[in-house]
XYZ file of C-alpha atoms in Angstrom:
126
model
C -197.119 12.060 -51.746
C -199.340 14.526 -53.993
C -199.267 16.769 -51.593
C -195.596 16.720 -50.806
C -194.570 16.466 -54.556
C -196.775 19.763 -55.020
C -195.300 21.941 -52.509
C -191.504 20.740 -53.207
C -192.565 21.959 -56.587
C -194.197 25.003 -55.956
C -191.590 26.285 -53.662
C -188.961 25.512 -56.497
C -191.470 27.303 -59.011
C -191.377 30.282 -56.701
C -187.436 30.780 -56.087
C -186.528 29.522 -59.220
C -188.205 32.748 -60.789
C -184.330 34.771 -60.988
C -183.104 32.355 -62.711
C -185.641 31.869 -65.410
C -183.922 33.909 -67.844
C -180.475 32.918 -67.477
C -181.620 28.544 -67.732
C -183.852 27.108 -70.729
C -184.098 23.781 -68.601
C -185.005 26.142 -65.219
C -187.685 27.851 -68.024
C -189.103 24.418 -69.157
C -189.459 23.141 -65.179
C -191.746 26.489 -64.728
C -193.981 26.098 -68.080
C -194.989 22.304 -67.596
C -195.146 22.327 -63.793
C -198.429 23.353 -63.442
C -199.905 20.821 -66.281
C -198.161 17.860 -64.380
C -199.738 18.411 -61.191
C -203.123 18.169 -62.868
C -203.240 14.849 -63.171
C -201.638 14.009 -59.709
C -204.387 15.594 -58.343
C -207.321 14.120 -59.912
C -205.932 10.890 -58.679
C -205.463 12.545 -55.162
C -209.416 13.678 -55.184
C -210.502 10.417 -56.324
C -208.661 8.709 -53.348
C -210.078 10.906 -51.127
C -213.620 10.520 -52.681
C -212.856 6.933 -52.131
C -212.210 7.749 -48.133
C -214.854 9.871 -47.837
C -217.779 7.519 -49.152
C -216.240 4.685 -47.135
C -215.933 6.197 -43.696
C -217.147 10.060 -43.844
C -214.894 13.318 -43.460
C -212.558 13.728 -40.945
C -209.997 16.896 -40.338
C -207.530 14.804 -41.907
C -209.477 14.351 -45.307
C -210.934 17.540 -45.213
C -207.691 19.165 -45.119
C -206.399 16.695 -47.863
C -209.136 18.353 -49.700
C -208.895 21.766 -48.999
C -205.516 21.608 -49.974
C -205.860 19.551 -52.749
C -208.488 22.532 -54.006
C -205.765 24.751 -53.604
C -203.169 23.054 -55.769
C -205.628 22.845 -58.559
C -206.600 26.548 -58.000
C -202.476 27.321 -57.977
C -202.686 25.289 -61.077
C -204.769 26.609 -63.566
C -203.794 30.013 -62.056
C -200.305 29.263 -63.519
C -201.765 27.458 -66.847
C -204.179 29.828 -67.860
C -202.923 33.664 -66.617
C -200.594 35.701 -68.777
C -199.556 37.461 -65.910
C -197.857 35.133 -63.378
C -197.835 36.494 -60.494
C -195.527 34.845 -57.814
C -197.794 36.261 -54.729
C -200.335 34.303 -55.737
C -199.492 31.156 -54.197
C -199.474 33.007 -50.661
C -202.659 34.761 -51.180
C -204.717 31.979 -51.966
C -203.242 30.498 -48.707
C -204.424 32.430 -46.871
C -207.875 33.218 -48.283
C -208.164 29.194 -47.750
C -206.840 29.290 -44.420
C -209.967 32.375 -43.562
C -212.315 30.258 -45.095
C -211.967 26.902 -43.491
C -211.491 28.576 -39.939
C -214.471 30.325 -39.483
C -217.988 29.332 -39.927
C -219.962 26.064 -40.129
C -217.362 24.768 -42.969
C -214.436 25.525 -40.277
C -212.083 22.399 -39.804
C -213.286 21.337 -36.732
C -217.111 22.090 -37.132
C -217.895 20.424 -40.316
C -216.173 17.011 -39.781
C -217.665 16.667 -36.580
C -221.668 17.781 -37.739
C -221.297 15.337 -40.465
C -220.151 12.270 -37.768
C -222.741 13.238 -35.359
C -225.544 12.967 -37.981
C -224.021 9.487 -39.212
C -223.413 8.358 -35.323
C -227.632 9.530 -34.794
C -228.466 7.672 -37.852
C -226.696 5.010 -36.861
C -228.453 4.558 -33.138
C -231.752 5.188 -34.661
C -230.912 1.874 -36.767
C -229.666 0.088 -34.474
């Protein structure tokens, strides 16, 4: 639902930019946006802290966190920049998307390292 809330609100944060001069309510929505998705996702990284410690990373929580990591980035981009630049939001997209494709963090390769190791650990204590 984090995740879902974000992006509804993001993509309203990005075409609602023409009409920022024109609506006061339209200029509120685009200064406090970015403070109340703060706390939504410090709730969604402890819940998927909680995941994580109970049953490892899988590609489904790791790209609950990846994207949570990119919501907070999008965040304090928007709280703390003067400039607010709209392309932004698709540029750190896709510097995430690079990152977690290639190499031993990719989405595939790190989620299954980590279960193999607990699966060996596992047999040996068994």
């Amino acid at each position: 639902m984090v995740i879902g809330f974000s992006t509804f609100g993001y993509i309203t944060y990005i075409f609602s930019y023409i009409f920022e001069d024109k609506n006061k309510f339209i200029a509120t929505f685009r200064k406090i946006f970015p403070f109340l998705v703060i706390p939504q996702i410090a709730m969604l990284f402890y819940a998927i802290y909680l995941r994580i410690a109970q049953y490892d990373i899988t590609v489904n929580r790791y790209l609950v966190a990846v994207f949570g990591l990119l919501l907070l980035c999008i965040s304090l981009y928007y709280i703390f920049s003067k400039r607010k630049s709209l392309p932004i939001i698709p540029a750190l997209l896709t510097i995430f998307t690079i990152i977690i494709s290639v190499g031993p963090w990719s989405i595939h390769s790190l989620p299954e390292s980590r279960q193999i190791v607990v699966l060996q650990q596992n047999l040996i204590q068994a």
